[in-house]
mmCIF file of C-alpha atoms in Angstrom:
data_model
loop_
_atom_site.group_PDB
_atom_site.id
_atom_site.type_symbol
_atom_site.label_atom_id
_atom_site.label_comp_id
_atom_site.label_asym_id
_atom_site.label_seq_id
_atom_site.Cartn_x
_atom_site.Cartn_y
_atom_site.Cartn_z
ATOM 1 C CA MET A 1 0.058 0.035 -0.012
ATOM 2 C CA PRO A 2 2.720 2.594 0.910
ATOM 3 C CA GLU A 3 4.391 1.678 -2.568
ATOM 4 C CA ASP A 4 1.041 2.564 -4.438
ATOM 5 C CA GLU A 5 0.676 5.748 -2.425
ATOM 6 C CA TYR A 6 4.387 6.546 -3.393
ATOM 7 C CA SER A 7 3.851 5.905 -7.148
ATOM 8 C CA GLN A 8 0.739 8.101 -7.100
ATOM 9 C CA ASP A 9 2.420 10.891 -5.412
ATOM 10 C CA GLU A 10 5.311 10.575 -7.761
ATOM 11 C CA ALA A 11 2.902 10.571 -10.740
ATOM 12 C CA GLU A 12 1.050 13.774 -9.427
ATOM 13 C CA ALA A 13 4.581 15.448 -9.002
ATOM 14 C CA VAL A 14 5.517 14.650 -12.575
ATOM 15 C CA ARG A 15 2.312 15.643 -14.167
ATOM 16 C CA PRO A 16 2.532 19.324 -13.246
ATOM 17 C CA SER A 17 6.169 19.403 -14.239
ATOM 18 C CA ILE A 18 5.211 18.209 -17.848
ATOM 19 C CA LEU A 19 2.323 20.583 -17.919
ATOM 20 C CA ARG A 20 4.396 23.433 -16.815
ATOM 21 C CA ARG A 21 6.755 22.959 -19.716
ATOM 22 C CA VAL A 22 3.990 22.849 -22.230
ATOM 23 C CA LEU A 23 2.135 25.896 -20.868
ATOM 24 C CA SER A 24 5.169 27.851 -19.563
ATOM 25 C CA LEU A 25 5.595 31.510 -21.013
ATOM 26 C CA PRO A 26 8.530 30.723 -23.155
ATOM 27 C CA ALA A 27 6.818 27.636 -24.741
ATOM 28 C CA ILE A 28 3.766 29.433 -25.327
ATOM 29 C CA VAL A 29 5.609 32.668 -26.819
ATOM 30 C CA SER A 30 7.714 30.172 -29.051
ATOM 31 C CA MET A 31 4.456 28.434 -30.598
ATOM 32 C CA GLY A 32 2.904 31.834 -31.204
ATOM 33 C CA LEU A 33 5.997 32.950 -33.034
ATOM 34 C CA ALA A 34 6.065 29.722 -35.013
ATOM 35 C CA ALA A 35 2.301 30.145 -35.965
ATOM 36 C CA LEU A 36 2.896 33.859 -36.844
ATOM 37 C CA PHE A 37 5.753 32.762 -39.100
ATOM 38 C CA LEU A 38 3.838 30.250 -40.922
ATOM 39 C CA VAL A 39 0.945 32.706 -41.319
ATOM 40 C CA PHE A 40 3.396 35.301 -42.837
ATOM 41 C CA MET A 41 5.028 32.936 -45.192
ATOM 42 C CA VAL A 42 1.705 31.711 -46.631
ATOM 43 C CA THR A 43 0.048 35.272 -46.912
ATOM 44 C CA ARG A 44 3.147 37.422 -47.773
ATOM 45 C CA VAL A 45 5.435 35.381 -49.620
ATOM 46 C CA ASP A 46 4.823 33.769 -52.966
ATOM 47 C CA VAL A 47 4.627 30.317 -52.008
ATOM 48 C CA ASP A 48 2.928 27.772 -54.459
ATOM 49 C CA LEU A 49 1.329 25.566 -52.052
ATOM 50 C CA SER A 50 0.044 23.159 -54.685
ATOM 51 C CA ALA A 51 3.616 22.683 -56.157
ATOM 52 C CA MET A 52 4.834 22.150 -52.506
ATOM 53 C CA TRP A 53 2.129 19.595 -51.833
ATOM 54 C CA ASP A 54 2.855 17.816 -55.203
ATOM 55 C CA ARG A 55 6.481 17.546 -54.251
ATOM 56 C CA VAL A 56 5.796 16.220 -50.812
ATOM 57 C CA THR A 57 3.206 13.594 -51.987
ATOM 58 C CA GLY A 58 5.599 12.681 -54.819
ATOM 59 C CA ALA A 59 8.398 12.040 -52.190
ATOM 60 C CA ASN A 60 9.269 8.496 -51.358
ATOM 61 C CA PRO A 61 7.373 7.927 -48.010
ATOM 62 C CA TRP A 62 9.798 5.249 -46.600
ATOM 63 C CA TYR A 63 12.764 7.641 -46.768
ATOM 64 C CA LEU A 64 10.735 10.472 -45.211
ATOM 65 C CA ALA A 65 9.635 8.309 -42.318
ATOM 66 C CA LEU A 66 13.206 7.066 -41.817
ATOM 67 C CA ALA A 67 14.382 10.641 -41.930
ATOM 68 C CA PHE A 68 11.754 11.557 -39.206
ATOM 69 C CA VAL A 69 12.982 8.906 -36.906
ATOM 70 C CA VAL A 70 16.612 9.617 -37.516
ATOM 71 C CA HIS A 71 16.074 13.249 -36.767
ATOM 72 C CA TYR A 72 14.545 12.574 -33.103
ATOM 73 C CA THR A 73 17.622 10.330 -32.394
ATOM 74 C CA THR A 74 19.741 13.449 -32.544
ATOM 75 C CA PHE A 75 17.954 14.603 -29.374
ATOM 76 C CA LEU A 76 18.631 11.280 -27.732
ATOM 77 C CA PHE A 77 22.394 11.390 -28.618
ATOM 78 C CA ARG A 78 22.598 14.996 -27.355
ATOM 79 C CA GLY A 79 20.562 14.324 -24.211
ATOM 80 C CA ILE A 80 23.066 11.518 -23.342
ATOM 81 C CA ARG A 81 26.117 13.820 -23.939
ATOM 82 C CA TRP A 82 24.508 16.554 -21.883
ATOM 83 C CA ARG A 83 23.644 14.137 -18.975
ATOM 84 C CA LEU A 84 27.367 13.293 -19.132
ATOM 85 C CA LEU A 85 28.545 16.948 -18.975
ATOM 86 C CA LEU A 86 25.994 17.306 -15.910
ATOM 87 C CA GLN A 87 27.529 14.274 -14.206
ATOM 88 C CA ASN A 88 30.861 15.681 -14.758
ATOM 89 C CA ILE A 89 30.185 18.694 -12.460
ATOM 90 C CA ALA A 90 27.957 16.955 -9.907
ATOM 91 C CA ALA A 91 28.932 15.606 -6.605
ATOM 92 C CA PRO A 92 30.188 11.912 -6.441
ATOM 93 C CA ASP A 93 27.095 10.757 -4.612
ATOM 94 C CA ALA A 94 24.490 12.914 -6.462
ATOM 95 C CA HIS A 95 21.767 11.145 -8.440
ATOM 96 C CA GLY A 96 21.214 13.201 -11.615
ATOM 97 C CA PRO A 97 18.280 13.057 -14.171
ATOM 98 C CA GLY A 98 17.957 10.289 -16.653
ATOM 99 C CA VAL A 99 18.675 10.138 -20.428
ATOM 100 C CA ILE A 100 15.038 10.711 -21.371
ATOM 101 C CA TYR A 101 14.673 13.717 -19.137
ATOM 102 C CA CYS A 102 17.836 15.404 -20.668
ATOM 103 C CA SER A 103 16.668 14.404 -24.130
ATOM 104 C CA GLN A 104 13.369 16.157 -23.496
ATOM 105 C CA LEU A 105 15.088 19.437 -22.363
ATOM 106 C CA VAL A 106 17.256 19.325 -25.350
ATOM 107 C CA LEU A 107 14.302 18.990 -27.642
ATOM 108 C CA LEU A 108 12.432 21.816 -25.979
ATOM 109 C CA SER A 109 15.505 24.090 -26.172
ATOM 110 C CA CYS A 110 15.925 23.302 -29.801
ATOM 111 C CA PHE A 111 12.330 24.235 -30.580
ATOM 112 C CA VAL A 112 12.596 27.595 -28.619
ATOM 113 C CA ASN A 113 15.918 28.363 -30.380
ATOM 114 C CA SER A 114 14.338 27.615 -33.834
ATOM 115 C CA VAL A 115 11.679 30.300 -33.515
ATOM 116 C CA GLY A 116 13.286 32.682 -31.076
ATOM 117 C CA TRP A 117 16.236 35.052 -30.854
ATOM 118 C CA LEU A 118 19.696 34.959 -28.989
ATOM 119 C CA ARG A 119 19.546 31.289 -28.181
ATOM 120 C CA LEU A 120 16.823 31.840 -25.572
ATOM 121 C CA GLY A 121 16.100 28.062 -25.710
ATOM 122 C CA ASP A 122 19.503 27.485 -24.095
ATOM 123 C CA ALA A 123 18.472 29.674 -21.213
ATOM 124 C CA TYR A 124 15.046 27.964 -21.138
ATOM 125 C CA ARG A 125 16.743 24.632 -20.722
ATOM 126 C CA ALA A 126 18.794 25.827 -17.772
ATOM 127 C CA TYR A 127 15.799 27.596 -16.263
ATOM 128 C CA LEU A 128 13.821 24.258 -16.531
ATOM 129 C CA TYR A 129 16.632 22.263 -14.967
ATOM 130 C CA ARG A 130 17.075 24.607 -12.104
ATOM 131 C CA ASP A 131 13.150 24.671 -11.399
ATOM 132 C CA GLU A 132 12.675 20.988 -11.766
ATOM 133 C CA GLN A 133 16.024 19.556 -10.432
ATOM 134 C CA ASN A 134 16.931 22.290 -7.964
ATOM 135 C CA GLY A 135 20.196 22.900 -9.831
ATOM 136 C CA SER A 136 22.336 25.958 -10.224
ATOM 137 C CA PHE A 137 21.228 27.962 -13.262
ATOM 138 C CA SER A 138 24.692 29.602 -13.595
ATOM 139 C CA ARG A 139 26.465 26.152 -13.352
ATOM 140 C CA THR A 140 23.797 24.671 -15.916
ATOM 141 C CA ILE A 141 24.568 27.403 -18.455
ATOM 142 C CA GLY A 142 28.243 26.518 -18.063
ATOM 143 C CA THR A 143 27.469 22.986 -19.220
ATOM 144 C CA ILE A 144 25.593 24.255 -22.228
ATOM 145 C CA LEU A 145 28.449 26.680 -23.160
ATOM 146 C CA ALA A 146 30.985 23.581 -22.955
ATOM 147 C CA GLU A 147 28.329 21.600 -25.131
ATOM 148 C CA ARG A 148 28.361 24.468 -27.763
ATOM 149 C CA SER A 149 32.085 24.542 -27.645
ATOM 150 C CA LEU A 150 32.451 20.822 -28.520
ATOM 151 C CA ASP A 151 29.873 21.105 -31.227
ATOM 152 C CA THR A 152 31.782 24.092 -32.874
ATOM 153 C CA ILE A 153 35.046 21.927 -32.769
ATOM 154 C CA LEU A 154 33.227 18.972 -34.396
ATOM 155 C CA VAL A 155 31.357 21.018 -36.989
ATOM 156 C CA ALA A 156 34.776 22.468 -38.048
ATOM 157 C CA LEU A 157 36.550 19.223 -38.160
ATOM 158 C CA LEU A 158 33.713 17.677 -40.302
ATOM 159 C CA LEU A 159 33.791 20.737 -42.685
ATOM 160 C CA LEU A 160 37.519 20.263 -43.055
ATOM 161 C CA ALA A 161 36.871 16.599 -44.014
ATOM 162 C CA ALA A 162 34.142 17.544 -46.573
ATOM 163 C CA VAL A 163 35.985 20.712 -48.258
ATOM 164 C CA PRO A 164 38.406 18.662 -50.381
ATOM 165 C CA PHE A 165 35.382 17.053 -52.216
ATOM 166 C CA LEU A 166 33.896 20.515 -52.735
ATOM 167 C CA LEU A 167 36.699 22.470 -54.427
ATOM 168 C CA ASP A 168 35.648 23.989 -57.642
ATOM 169 C CA GLY A 169 37.141 26.665 -59.610
ATOM 170 C CA GLY A 170 36.271 30.096 -58.302
ATOM 171 C CA ASP A 171 33.799 28.993 -55.593
ATOM 172 C CA SER A 172 34.294 31.076 -52.673
ATOM 173 C CA ALA A 173 31.420 30.007 -50.615
ATOM 174 C CA THR A 174 32.983 26.778 -49.182
ATOM 175 C CA TRP A 175 36.169 28.787 -48.019
ATOM 176 C CA ILE A 176 33.870 31.539 -46.521
ATOM 177 C CA VAL A 177 31.970 28.747 -44.578
ATOM 178 C CA LEU A 178 35.290 27.035 -43.471
ATOM 179 C CA GLY A 179 36.816 30.317 -42.461
ATOM 180 C CA LEU A 180 33.678 31.067 -40.235
ATOM 181 C CA ALA A 181 33.868 27.741 -38.600
ATOM 182 C CA VAL A 182 37.593 28.131 -38.051
ATOM 183 C CA SER A 183 36.869 31.598 -36.496
ATOM 184 C CA LEU A 184 34.357 30.364 -34.158
ATOM 185 C CA VAL A 185 36.748 27.819 -32.962
ATOM 186 C CA LEU A 186 39.439 30.302 -32.369
ATOM 187 C CA GLY A 187 37.229 32.703 -30.872
ATOM 188 C CA LEU A 188 35.792 30.222 -28.275
ATOM 189 C CA ALA A 189 39.344 29.016 -27.483
ATOM 190 C CA VAL A 190 40.423 32.627 -26.746
ATOM 191 C CA MET A 191 37.299 33.066 -24.531
ATOM 192 C CA LEU A 192 37.804 29.769 -22.555
ATOM 193 C CA VAL A 193 41.542 30.651 -21.907
ATOM 194 C CA ALA A 194 40.428 34.257 -20.917
ATOM 195 C CA MET A 195 37.917 32.758 -18.598
ATOM 196 C CA THR A 196 40.691 30.633 -16.827
ATOM 197 C CA TRP A 197 43.344 33.345 -16.812
ATOM 198 C CA ALA A 198 41.137 36.182 -15.576
ATOM 199 C CA ARG A 199 39.087 34.184 -12.997
ATOM 200 C CA GLY A 200 40.789 35.430 -9.960
ATOM 201 C CA LEU A 201 40.826 38.981 -11.016
ATOM 202 C CA LEU A 202 37.191 38.998 -12.059
ATOM 203 C CA LEU A 203 36.176 37.300 -8.740
ATOM 204 C CA ARG A 204 38.053 39.920 -6.697
ATOM 205 C CA ARG A 205 36.524 42.891 -8.569
ATOM 206 C CA MET A 206 32.870 41.563 -8.965
ATOM 207 C CA PRO A 207 30.137 42.241 -6.233
ATOM 208 C CA PRO A 208 29.774 39.138 -3.978
ATOM 209 C CA TRP A 209 26.480 38.046 -5.391
ATOM 210 C CA MET A 210 27.876 38.313 -9.081
ATOM 211 C CA ALA A 211 31.264 36.585 -8.145
ATOM 212 C CA LEU A 212 29.239 33.691 -6.714
ATOM 213 C CA ARG A 213 27.324 33.210 -9.992
ATOM 214 C CA TYR A 214 30.410 33.708 -12.190
ATOM 215 C CA LYS A 215 32.340 31.144 -10.038
ATOM 216 C CA ARG A 216 29.426 28.521 -10.574
ATOM 217 C CA PHE A 217 29.360 29.412 -14.300
ATOM 218 C CA HIS A 218 33.088 28.792 -14.515
ATOM 219 C CA GLU A 219 32.745 25.593 -12.697
ATOM 220 C CA GLY A 220 29.937 24.401 -14.960
ATOM 221 C CA THR A 221 31.911 25.284 -18.158
ATOM 222 C CA MET A 222 35.482 24.104 -17.293
ATOM 223 C CA GLY A 223 34.142 21.128 -15.145
ATOM 224 C CA SER A 224 32.311 19.775 -18.234
ATOM 225 C CA PHE A 225 35.634 19.114 -20.130
ATOM 226 C CA GLN A 226 36.099 15.577 -18.628
ATOM 227 C CA ARG A 227 35.604 12.368 -20.095
ATOM 228 C CA LEU A 228 36.159 14.161 -23.587
ATOM 229 C CA PRO A 229 36.332 10.963 -25.665
ATOM 230 C CA THR A 230 32.912 9.812 -24.612
ATOM 231 C CA ALA A 231 31.381 13.251 -25.046
ATOM 232 C CA THR A 232 32.894 13.485 -28.391
ATOM 233 C CA PHE A 233 31.656 10.127 -29.469
ATOM 234 C CA TRP A 234 27.954 11.072 -28.530
ATOM 235 C CA GLY A 235 28.357 14.461 -30.123
ATOM 236 C CA LEU A 236 29.773 12.817 -33.473
ATOM 237 C CA LEU A 237 26.648 10.498 -33.333
ATOM 238 C CA GLY A 238 24.512 13.380 -33.115
ATOM 239 C CA TRP A 239 25.989 15.169 -36.048
ATOM 240 C CA THR A 240 26.026 12.049 -38.030
ATOM 241 C CA ALA A 241 22.305 11.672 -37.499
ATOM 242 C CA GLU A 242 21.909 15.266 -38.516
ATOM 243 C CA ILE A 243 23.798 14.447 -41.794
ATOM 244 C CA ALA A 244 21.751 11.216 -42.454
ATOM 245 C CA ARG A 245 18.428 13.017 -42.004
ATOM 246 C CA MET A 246 19.348 15.532 -44.581
ATOM 247 C CA PHE A 247 20.606 12.871 -46.872
ATOM 248 C CA LEU A 248 17.356 10.780 -46.583
ATOM 249 C CA VAL A 249 15.336 13.871 -47.283
ATOM 250 C CA VAL A 250 17.275 14.607 -50.332
ATOM 251 C CA GLN A 251 16.761 11.142 -51.478
ATOM 252 C CA ALA A 252 13.145 11.077 -50.682
ATOM 253 C CA LEU A 253 12.498 14.171 -52.948
ATOM 254 C CA GLY A 254 14.770 12.852 -55.823
ATOM 255 C CA TYR A 255 17.398 15.489 -56.024
ATOM 256 C CA ASP A 256 20.683 14.639 -57.363
ATOM 257 C CA ILE A 257 23.144 16.093 -54.799
ATOM 258 C CA SER A 258 26.522 14.522 -53.849
ATOM 259 C CA PHE A 259 26.951 13.286 -50.286
ATOM 260 C CA ALA A 260 29.859 15.687 -49.679
ATOM 261 C CA LEU A 261 27.553 18.543 -50.575
ATOM 262 C CA VAL A 262 24.809 17.230 -48.258
ATOM 263 C CA VAL A 263 27.474 17.116 -45.551
ATOM 264 C CA PHE A 264 28.429 20.722 -46.336
ATOM 265 C CA LEU A 265 24.941 22.133 -46.379
ATOM 266 C CA THR A 266 23.874 20.427 -43.142
ATOM 267 C CA LEU A 267 27.101 21.754 -41.350
ATOM 268 C CA ALA A 268 27.045 25.164 -42.862
ATOM 269 C CA ASN A 269 23.412 25.633 -41.748
ATOM 270 C CA SER A 270 24.225 24.282 -38.350
ATOM 271 C CA LEU A 271 26.926 27.033 -37.858
ATOM 272 C CA LEU A 272 24.006 29.453 -37.500
ATOM 273 C CA THR A 273 22.585 27.405 -34.513
ATOM 274 C CA LEU A 274 25.838 27.550 -32.610
ATOM 275 C CA VAL A 275 25.969 31.328 -32.004
ATOM 276 C CA PRO A 276 23.382 33.688 -30.709
ATOM 277 C CA THR A 277 21.435 35.073 -33.612
#
């Protein structure tokens, strides 16, 4: 009987948590912005809906279904990686959230980022984690910065691998995108070194309340860079799934595009999701 009561109490505790996520202000605003964007595209932009529908109905449904499944595995892989980063900064005896929970938060933050500005989805993820897991907002933001840093390095390396297959005469777009990726990696490296080098100076000059939050942010960022081979493995799986999803959609629509170009387009588009825009 006590076990039944505990299960019921636990279910009641989880239900409001899920409801809060769906009905929270950031989620409602994001859904509203997405709806307004769709209305704008349909009413203000010359979109041939019949041609679009013909293209969709003429696509290979099996490839599209597989692309749908592969797309959502990216959130699973990134949820596993984020859980690993959270474990890196947790106390040895702490019981952190599970893979499904972390994957759900990654999915929600991705949705908010896709319709919002300035990477608000990342802050929303940290807010939810603090609210539901009683964690530190500043420390959680640090893990997300570490996550973005790892992603930027992986994207730059994958672009480097794809570039030799895309070199063509006077095409400068490839070099521009690659230069942007390398610049982001260098910028992140400088920022992380500066955070470490100037930590003591900043803590002495900041007000106590700000120094405490910066200390937690620094701990969350630098402490996440443990077990890097495992974190890199899960990050690489996530990007592989992104590329596979794009390749499957291209195949479903019948476009004749080389695999190297699919890799390049996927990663070039992803560069825009790694920085606040």
